[in-house]
Coordinates of C-alpha atoms in Angstrom, one line a residue:
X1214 CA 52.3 -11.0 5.9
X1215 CA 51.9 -13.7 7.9
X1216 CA 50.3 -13.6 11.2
X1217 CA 50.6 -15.2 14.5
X1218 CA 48.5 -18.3 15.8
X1219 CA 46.6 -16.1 18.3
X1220 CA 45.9 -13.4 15.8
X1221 CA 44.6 -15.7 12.8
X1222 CA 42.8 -17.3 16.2
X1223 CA 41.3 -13.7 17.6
X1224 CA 40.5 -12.9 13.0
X1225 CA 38.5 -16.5 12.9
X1226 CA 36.3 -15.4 15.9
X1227 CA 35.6 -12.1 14.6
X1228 CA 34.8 -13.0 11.0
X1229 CA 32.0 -15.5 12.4
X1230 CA 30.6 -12.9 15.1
X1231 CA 30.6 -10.6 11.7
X1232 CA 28.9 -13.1 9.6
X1233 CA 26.7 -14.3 11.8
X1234 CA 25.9 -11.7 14.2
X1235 CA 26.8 -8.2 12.9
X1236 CA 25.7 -8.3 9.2
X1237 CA 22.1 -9.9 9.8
X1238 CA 21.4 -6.8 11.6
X1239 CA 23.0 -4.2 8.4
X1240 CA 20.1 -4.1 6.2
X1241 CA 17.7 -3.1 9.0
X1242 CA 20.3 -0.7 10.8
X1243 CA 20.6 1.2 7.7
X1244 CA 17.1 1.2 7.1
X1245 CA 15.9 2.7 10.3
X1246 CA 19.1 4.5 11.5
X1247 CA 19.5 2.8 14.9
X1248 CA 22.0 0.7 16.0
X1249 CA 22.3 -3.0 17.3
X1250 CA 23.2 -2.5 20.5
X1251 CA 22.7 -6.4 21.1
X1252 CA 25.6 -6.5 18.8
X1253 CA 28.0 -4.3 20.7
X1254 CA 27.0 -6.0 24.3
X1255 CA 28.0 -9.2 22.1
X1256 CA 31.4 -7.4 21.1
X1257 CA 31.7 -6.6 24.8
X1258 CA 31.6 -10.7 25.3
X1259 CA 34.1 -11.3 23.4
X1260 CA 36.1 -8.3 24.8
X1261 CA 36.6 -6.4 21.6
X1262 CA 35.3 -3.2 23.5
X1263 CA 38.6 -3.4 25.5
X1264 CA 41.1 -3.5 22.6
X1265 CA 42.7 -0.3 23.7
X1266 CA 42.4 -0.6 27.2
X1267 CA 45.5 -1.7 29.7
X1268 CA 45.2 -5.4 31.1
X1269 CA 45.4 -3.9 34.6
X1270 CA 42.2 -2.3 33.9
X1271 CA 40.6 -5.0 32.8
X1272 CA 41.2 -4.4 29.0
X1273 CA 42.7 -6.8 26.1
X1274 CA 45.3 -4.1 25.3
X1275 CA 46.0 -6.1 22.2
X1276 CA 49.3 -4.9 19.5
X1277 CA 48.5 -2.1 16.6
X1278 CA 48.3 -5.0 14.0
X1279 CA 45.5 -7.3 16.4
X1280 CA 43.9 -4.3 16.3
X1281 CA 44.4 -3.9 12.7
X1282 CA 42.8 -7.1 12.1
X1283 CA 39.6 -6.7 14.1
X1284 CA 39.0 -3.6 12.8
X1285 CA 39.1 -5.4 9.2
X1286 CA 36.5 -7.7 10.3
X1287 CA 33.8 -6.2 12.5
X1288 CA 33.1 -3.8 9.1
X1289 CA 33.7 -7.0 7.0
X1290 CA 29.8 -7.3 9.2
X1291 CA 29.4 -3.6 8.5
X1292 CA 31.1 -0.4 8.7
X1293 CA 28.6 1.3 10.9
X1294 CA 29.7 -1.1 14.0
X1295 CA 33.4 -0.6 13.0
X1296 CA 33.6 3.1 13.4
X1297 CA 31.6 2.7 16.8
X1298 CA 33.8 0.5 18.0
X1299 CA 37.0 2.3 16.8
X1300 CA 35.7 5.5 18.3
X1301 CA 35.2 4.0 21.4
X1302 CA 38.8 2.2 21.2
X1303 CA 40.1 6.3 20.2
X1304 CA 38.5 7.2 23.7
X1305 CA 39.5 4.8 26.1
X1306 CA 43.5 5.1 23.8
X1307 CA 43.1 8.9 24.7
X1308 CA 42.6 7.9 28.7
X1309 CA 44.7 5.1 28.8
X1310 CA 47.6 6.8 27.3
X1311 CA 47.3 10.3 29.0
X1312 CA 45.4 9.5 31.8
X1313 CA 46.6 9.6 35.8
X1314 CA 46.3 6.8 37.5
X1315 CA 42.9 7.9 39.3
X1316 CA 41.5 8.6 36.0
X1317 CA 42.3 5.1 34.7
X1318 CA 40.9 3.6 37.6
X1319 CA 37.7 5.5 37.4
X1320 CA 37.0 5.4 33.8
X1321 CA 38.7 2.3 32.0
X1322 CA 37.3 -0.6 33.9
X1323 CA 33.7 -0.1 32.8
X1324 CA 34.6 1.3 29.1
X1325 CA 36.6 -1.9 29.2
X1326 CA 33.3 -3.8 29.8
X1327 CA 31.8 -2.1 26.8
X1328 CA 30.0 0.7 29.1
X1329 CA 29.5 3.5 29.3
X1330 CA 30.6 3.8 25.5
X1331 CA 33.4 6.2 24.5
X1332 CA 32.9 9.4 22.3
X1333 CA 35.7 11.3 20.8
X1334 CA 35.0 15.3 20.3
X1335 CA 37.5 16.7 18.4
X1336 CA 35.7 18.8 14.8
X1337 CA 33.5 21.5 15.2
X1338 CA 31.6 23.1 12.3
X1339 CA 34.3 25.2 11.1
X1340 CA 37.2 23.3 12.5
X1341 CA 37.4 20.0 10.9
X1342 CA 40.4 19.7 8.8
X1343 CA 42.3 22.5 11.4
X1344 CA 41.2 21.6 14.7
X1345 CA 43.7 24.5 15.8
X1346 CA 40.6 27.0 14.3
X1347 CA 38.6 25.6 17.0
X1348 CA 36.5 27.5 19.4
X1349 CA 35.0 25.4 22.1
X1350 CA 36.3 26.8 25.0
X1351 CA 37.4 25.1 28.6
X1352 CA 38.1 28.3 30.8
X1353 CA 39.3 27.4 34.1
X1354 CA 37.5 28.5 37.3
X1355 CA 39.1 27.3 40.7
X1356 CA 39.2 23.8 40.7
X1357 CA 36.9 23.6 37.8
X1358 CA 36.5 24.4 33.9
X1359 CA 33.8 25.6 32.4
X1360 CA 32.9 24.4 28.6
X1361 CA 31.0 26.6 26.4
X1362 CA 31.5 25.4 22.4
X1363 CA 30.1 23.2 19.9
X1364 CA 31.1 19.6 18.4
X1365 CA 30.0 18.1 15.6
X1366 CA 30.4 14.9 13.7
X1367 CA 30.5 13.3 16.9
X1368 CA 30.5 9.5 16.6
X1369 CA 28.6 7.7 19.3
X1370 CA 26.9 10.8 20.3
X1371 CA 23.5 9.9 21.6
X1372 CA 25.3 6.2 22.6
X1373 CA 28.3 7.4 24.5
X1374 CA 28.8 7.7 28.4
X1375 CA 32.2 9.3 28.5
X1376 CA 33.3 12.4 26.0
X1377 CA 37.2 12.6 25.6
X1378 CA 36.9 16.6 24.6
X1379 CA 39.2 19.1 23.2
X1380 CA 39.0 22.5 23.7
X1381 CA 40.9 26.0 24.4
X1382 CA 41.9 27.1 27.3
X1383 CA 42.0 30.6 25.9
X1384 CA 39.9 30.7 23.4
X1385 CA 42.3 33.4 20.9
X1386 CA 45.7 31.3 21.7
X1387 CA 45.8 28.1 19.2
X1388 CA 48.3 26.7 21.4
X1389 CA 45.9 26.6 24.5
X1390 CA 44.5 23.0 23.0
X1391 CA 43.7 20.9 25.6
X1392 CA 42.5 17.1 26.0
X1393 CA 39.5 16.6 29.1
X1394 CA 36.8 13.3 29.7
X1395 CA 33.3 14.8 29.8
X1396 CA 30.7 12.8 31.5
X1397 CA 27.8 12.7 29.3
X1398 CA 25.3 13.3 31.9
X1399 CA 27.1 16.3 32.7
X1400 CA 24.7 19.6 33.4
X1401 CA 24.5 22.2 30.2
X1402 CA 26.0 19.4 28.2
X1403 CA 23.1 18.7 25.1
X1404 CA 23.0 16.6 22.0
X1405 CA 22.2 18.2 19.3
X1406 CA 20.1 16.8 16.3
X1407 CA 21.3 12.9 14.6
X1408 CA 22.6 13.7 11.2
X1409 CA 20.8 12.2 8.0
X1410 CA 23.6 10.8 6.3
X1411 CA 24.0 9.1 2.5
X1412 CA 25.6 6.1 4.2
X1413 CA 27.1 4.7 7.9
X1414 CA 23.4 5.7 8.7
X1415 CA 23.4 2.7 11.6
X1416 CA 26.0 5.1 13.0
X1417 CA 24.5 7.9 15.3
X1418 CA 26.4 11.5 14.1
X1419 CA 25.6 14.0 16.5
X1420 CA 26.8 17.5 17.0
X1421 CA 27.4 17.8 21.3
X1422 CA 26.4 21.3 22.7
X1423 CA 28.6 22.6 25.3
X1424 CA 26.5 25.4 27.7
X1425 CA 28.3 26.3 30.6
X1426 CA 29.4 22.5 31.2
X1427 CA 31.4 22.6 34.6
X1428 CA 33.9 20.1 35.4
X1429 CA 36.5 19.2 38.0
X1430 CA 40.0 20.1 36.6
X1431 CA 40.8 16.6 37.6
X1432 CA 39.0 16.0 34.7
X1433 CA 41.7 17.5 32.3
X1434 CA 43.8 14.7 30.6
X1435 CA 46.8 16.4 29.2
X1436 CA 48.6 19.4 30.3
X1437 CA 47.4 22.7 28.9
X1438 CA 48.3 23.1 25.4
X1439 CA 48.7 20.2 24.7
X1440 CA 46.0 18.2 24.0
X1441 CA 46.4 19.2 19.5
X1442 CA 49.4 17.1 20.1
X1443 CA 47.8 14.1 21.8
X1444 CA 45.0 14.2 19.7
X1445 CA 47.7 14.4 16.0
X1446 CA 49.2 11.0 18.2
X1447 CA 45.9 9.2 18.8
X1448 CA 45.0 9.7 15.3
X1449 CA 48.1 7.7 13.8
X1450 CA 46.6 4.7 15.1
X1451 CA 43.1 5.7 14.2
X1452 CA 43.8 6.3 10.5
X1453 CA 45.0 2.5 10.9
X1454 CA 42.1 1.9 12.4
X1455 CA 39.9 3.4 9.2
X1456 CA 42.4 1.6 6.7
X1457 CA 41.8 -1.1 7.9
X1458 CA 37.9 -1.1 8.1
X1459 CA 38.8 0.2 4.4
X1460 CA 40.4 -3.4 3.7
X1461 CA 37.1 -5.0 5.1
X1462 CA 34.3 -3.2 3.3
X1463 CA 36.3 -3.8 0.4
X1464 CA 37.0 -7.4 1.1
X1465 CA 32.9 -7.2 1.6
X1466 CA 32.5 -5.9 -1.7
X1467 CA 34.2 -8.2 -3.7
X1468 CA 32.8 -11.2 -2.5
X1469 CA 30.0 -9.7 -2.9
X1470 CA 30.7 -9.5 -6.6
X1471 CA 32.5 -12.9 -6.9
X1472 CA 29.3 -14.5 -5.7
X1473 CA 27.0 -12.3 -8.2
X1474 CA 28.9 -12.9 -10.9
X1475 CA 28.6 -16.6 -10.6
X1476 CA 25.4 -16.8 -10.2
X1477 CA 24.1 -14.8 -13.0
X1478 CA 23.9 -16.0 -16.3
X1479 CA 24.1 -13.9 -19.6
X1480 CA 24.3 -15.2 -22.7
X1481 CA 23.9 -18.9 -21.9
X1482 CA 27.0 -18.5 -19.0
X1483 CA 27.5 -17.3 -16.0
X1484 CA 29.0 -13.5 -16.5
X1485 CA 32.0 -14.7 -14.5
X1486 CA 33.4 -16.0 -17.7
X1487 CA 32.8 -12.6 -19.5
X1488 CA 36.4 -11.5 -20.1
X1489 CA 35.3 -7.7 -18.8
X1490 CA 34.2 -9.4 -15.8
X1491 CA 36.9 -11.0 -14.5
X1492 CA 39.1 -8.4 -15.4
X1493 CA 37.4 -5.7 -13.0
X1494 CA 37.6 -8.8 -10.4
X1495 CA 41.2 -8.7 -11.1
X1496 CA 41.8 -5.1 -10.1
X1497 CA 39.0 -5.5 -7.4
X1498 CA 41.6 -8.1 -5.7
X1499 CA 44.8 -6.5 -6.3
X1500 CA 43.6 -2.8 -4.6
X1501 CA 42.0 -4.6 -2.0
X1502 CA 45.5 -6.6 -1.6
X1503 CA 47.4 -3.6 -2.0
X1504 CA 45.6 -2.0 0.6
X1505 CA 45.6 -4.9 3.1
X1506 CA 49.2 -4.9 2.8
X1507 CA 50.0 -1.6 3.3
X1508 CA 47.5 -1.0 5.7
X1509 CA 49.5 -4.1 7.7
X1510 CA 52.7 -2.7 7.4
X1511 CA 51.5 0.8 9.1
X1512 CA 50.4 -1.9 12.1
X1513 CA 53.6 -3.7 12.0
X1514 CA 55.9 -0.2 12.1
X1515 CA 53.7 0.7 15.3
X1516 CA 54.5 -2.4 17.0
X1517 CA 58.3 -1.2 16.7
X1518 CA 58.2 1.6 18.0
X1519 CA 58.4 3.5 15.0
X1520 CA 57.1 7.0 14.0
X1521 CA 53.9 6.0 11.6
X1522 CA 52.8 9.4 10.8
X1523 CA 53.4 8.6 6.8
X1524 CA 52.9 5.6 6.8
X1525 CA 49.3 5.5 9.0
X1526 CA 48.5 8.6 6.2
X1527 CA 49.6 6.7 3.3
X1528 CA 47.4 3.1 4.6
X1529 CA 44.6 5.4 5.3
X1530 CA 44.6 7.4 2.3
X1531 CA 45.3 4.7 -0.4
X1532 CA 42.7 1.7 1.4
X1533 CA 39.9 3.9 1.7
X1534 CA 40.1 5.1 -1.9
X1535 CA 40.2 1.6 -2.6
X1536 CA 37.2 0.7 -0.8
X1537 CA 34.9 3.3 -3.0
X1538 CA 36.7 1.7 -5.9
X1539 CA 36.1 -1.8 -5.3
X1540 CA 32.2 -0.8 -4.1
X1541 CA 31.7 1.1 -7.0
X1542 CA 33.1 -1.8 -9.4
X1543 CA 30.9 -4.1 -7.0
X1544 CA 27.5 -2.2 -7.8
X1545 CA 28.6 -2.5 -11.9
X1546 CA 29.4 -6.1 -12.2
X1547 CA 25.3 -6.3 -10.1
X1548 CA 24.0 -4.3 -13.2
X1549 CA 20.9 -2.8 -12.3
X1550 CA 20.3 -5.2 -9.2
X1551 CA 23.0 -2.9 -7.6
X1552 CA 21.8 -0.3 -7.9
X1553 CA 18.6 -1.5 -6.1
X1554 CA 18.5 -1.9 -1.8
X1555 CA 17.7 -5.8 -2.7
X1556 CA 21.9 -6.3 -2.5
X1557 CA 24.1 -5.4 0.1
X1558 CA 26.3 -3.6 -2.7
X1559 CA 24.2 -0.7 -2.6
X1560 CA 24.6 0.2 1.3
X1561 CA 28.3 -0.8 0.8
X1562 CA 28.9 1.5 -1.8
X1563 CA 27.0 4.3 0.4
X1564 CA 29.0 3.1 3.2
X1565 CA 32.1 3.2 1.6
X1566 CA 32.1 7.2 0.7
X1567 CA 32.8 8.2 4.4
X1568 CA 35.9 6.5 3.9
X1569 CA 38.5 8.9 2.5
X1570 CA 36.8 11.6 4.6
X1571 CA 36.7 11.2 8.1
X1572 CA 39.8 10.7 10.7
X1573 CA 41.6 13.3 8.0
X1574 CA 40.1 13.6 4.5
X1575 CA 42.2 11.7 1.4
X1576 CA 43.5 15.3 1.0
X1577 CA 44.9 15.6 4.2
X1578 CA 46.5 12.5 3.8
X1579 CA 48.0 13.7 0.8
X1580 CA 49.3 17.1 2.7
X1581 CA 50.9 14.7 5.6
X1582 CA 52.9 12.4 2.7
X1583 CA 54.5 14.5 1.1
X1584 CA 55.6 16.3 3.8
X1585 CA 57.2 13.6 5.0
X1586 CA 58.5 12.8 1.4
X1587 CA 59.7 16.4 1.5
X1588 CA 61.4 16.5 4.6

């Protein structure tokens, strides 16, 4: 699919910011579970922080497939940057789109500028596939809420500023969803201990506490009730958002490999020229290319206006598959070297298992196709 001068322009920029910026820092990050913040003020420079955000508010506000595209590349660097920066793209979507014009104005501008950093609070600890089971609870007092619940899997959650949270209004009515922006300094508001995760450990997971957090109701983003719809709609563009960081690990992986398998020699030859070899490479490329180009034509149908729900589920589901594929193959074609933390495969492949869970497990995605199919 071809793209447009300012796109392959805006791709260029943030391959070499991923190349020679974001992935010098991956080895360390994933070491010693912190994250390069000099890396997301340099993102902020080059207004990547602002992808989501209106041009009135000082945002790029750039199309589904631009966004598509960036995505690709910052976790072409590493993934752990990519999900920070599409959670914070999810967060300033979620105010942008539903936001009054006093919330914009308050909120945007500076998330636009790359802080405070954006959070999205949406799974709880037994309410992550059916958010509608949730329990956090916004009950309204006067002109304020009060939030008593818990959050967890919360990306950005020691880095973020500004929570977009969704709770009940009435804690026993499922249809009482509803969609608020949190302050993170707020009083009674606590983050709760970083998770030790298997991969994205660069990433800060956090579960957010919620103990008697009051808020103005001006605060509240949607109508009551219906926030579980907002969120279902923010999430079509997000599982883009994952395929496509999908595409780039993978992309990652298999050049990766290509380079490997050049360089080392078995039997008096470079094991490029083994016939088993190349053909993994060949199924490494045509996933990843498969993926791409699905992943691209989800982006393309949300730049027409169309409904993406199948075909977001279908990018997200089948490119972040692919990604664990294509890492796994990556850490064979290494041998034993892969297996070891002195090549990148081995945090790729770590990386890469987060993939088909979050944003909607590959099961999920499954559910929402053939529904679709079905109807």
């Amino acid at each position: 699919m071809n793209l447009s001068d300012e796109q392959q322009a805006i791709r260029d920029v943030v391959r070499e910011f991923a190349v020679e910026e974001i992935r010098p820092t991956a080895e360390a990050g994933d070491r010693e579970q912190t994250f390069p913040e000099e890396v997301w003020d340099g993102l902020a420079d080059l207004d990547m922080t602002s992808l989501t955000v209106p041009e009135e508010y000082g945002g790029l506000d750039v199309d589904r497939l631009t966004y598509s595209i960036v995505n690709e590349e910052v976790a072409y660097g590493q993934l752990a940057v990519a999900t920070a920066l599409s959670v914070h793209s999810l967060a300033t979507s979620c105010i942008a789109e539903f936001g009054d014009e006093d919330q914009k104005e308050r909120w945007l501008p500076d998330m636009a500028e790359g802080r405070p950093v954006g959070a999205f609070a949406l799974s709880e600890p037994q309410a992550g596939s059916n958010p509608a089971e949730m329990t956090t609870e916004a009950r309204r007092e006067g002109d304020e809420y009060v939030i008593n619940g818990k959050k967890q899997w919360i990306t950005n959650g020691h880095r973020a500023g500004v929570v977009v949270l969704f709770a009940k209004t009435d804690r026993d009515d499922p249809r009482s969803v509803t969609q608020f922006v949190v302050p993170k300094d707020a009083d009674g508001l606590e983050v709760g201990k970083k998770e030790d995760k298997l991969g994205l450990r660069a990433s800060d997971t956090t579960t957010l506490i919620f103990e008697d957090v009051r808020i103005p109701a001006e605060n509240r983003l949607t109508e009551e009730g219906k926030g579980l719809s907002a969120a279902f709609h923010i999430l079509n563009g997000g599982r883009i958002g994952i395929a496509s960081q999908s595409v780039g690990l993978a992309q990652s992986a298999l050049d990766e490999a290509v380079e490997y398998s050049q360089d080392r020699e078995q039997f008096d030859q470079p094991i490029s020229e083994i016939q088993t070899i190349r053909h993994k490479l060949a199924d490494m490329q045509t996933q990843l290319q498969a993926a791409r180009l699905l992943t691209r034509d989800a982006a393309r149908r949300d730049d027409r206006g169309e409904n993406v729900e199948m075909a977001a589920s279908m990018a997200k589901y089948f490119a972040s598959e692919a990604a664990v594929d294509v890492a796994n193959e990556a850490v064979q074609i290494h041998g034993g070297y892969g297996y070891t933390t002195d090549f990148d495969v081995e945090r790729l492949y770590r990386d890469s298992k987060i993939l088909p869970i979050y944003e909607g497990t590959s099961e999920i995605q499954k559910k929402v196709i053939a529904r679709n199919v079905l109807e």
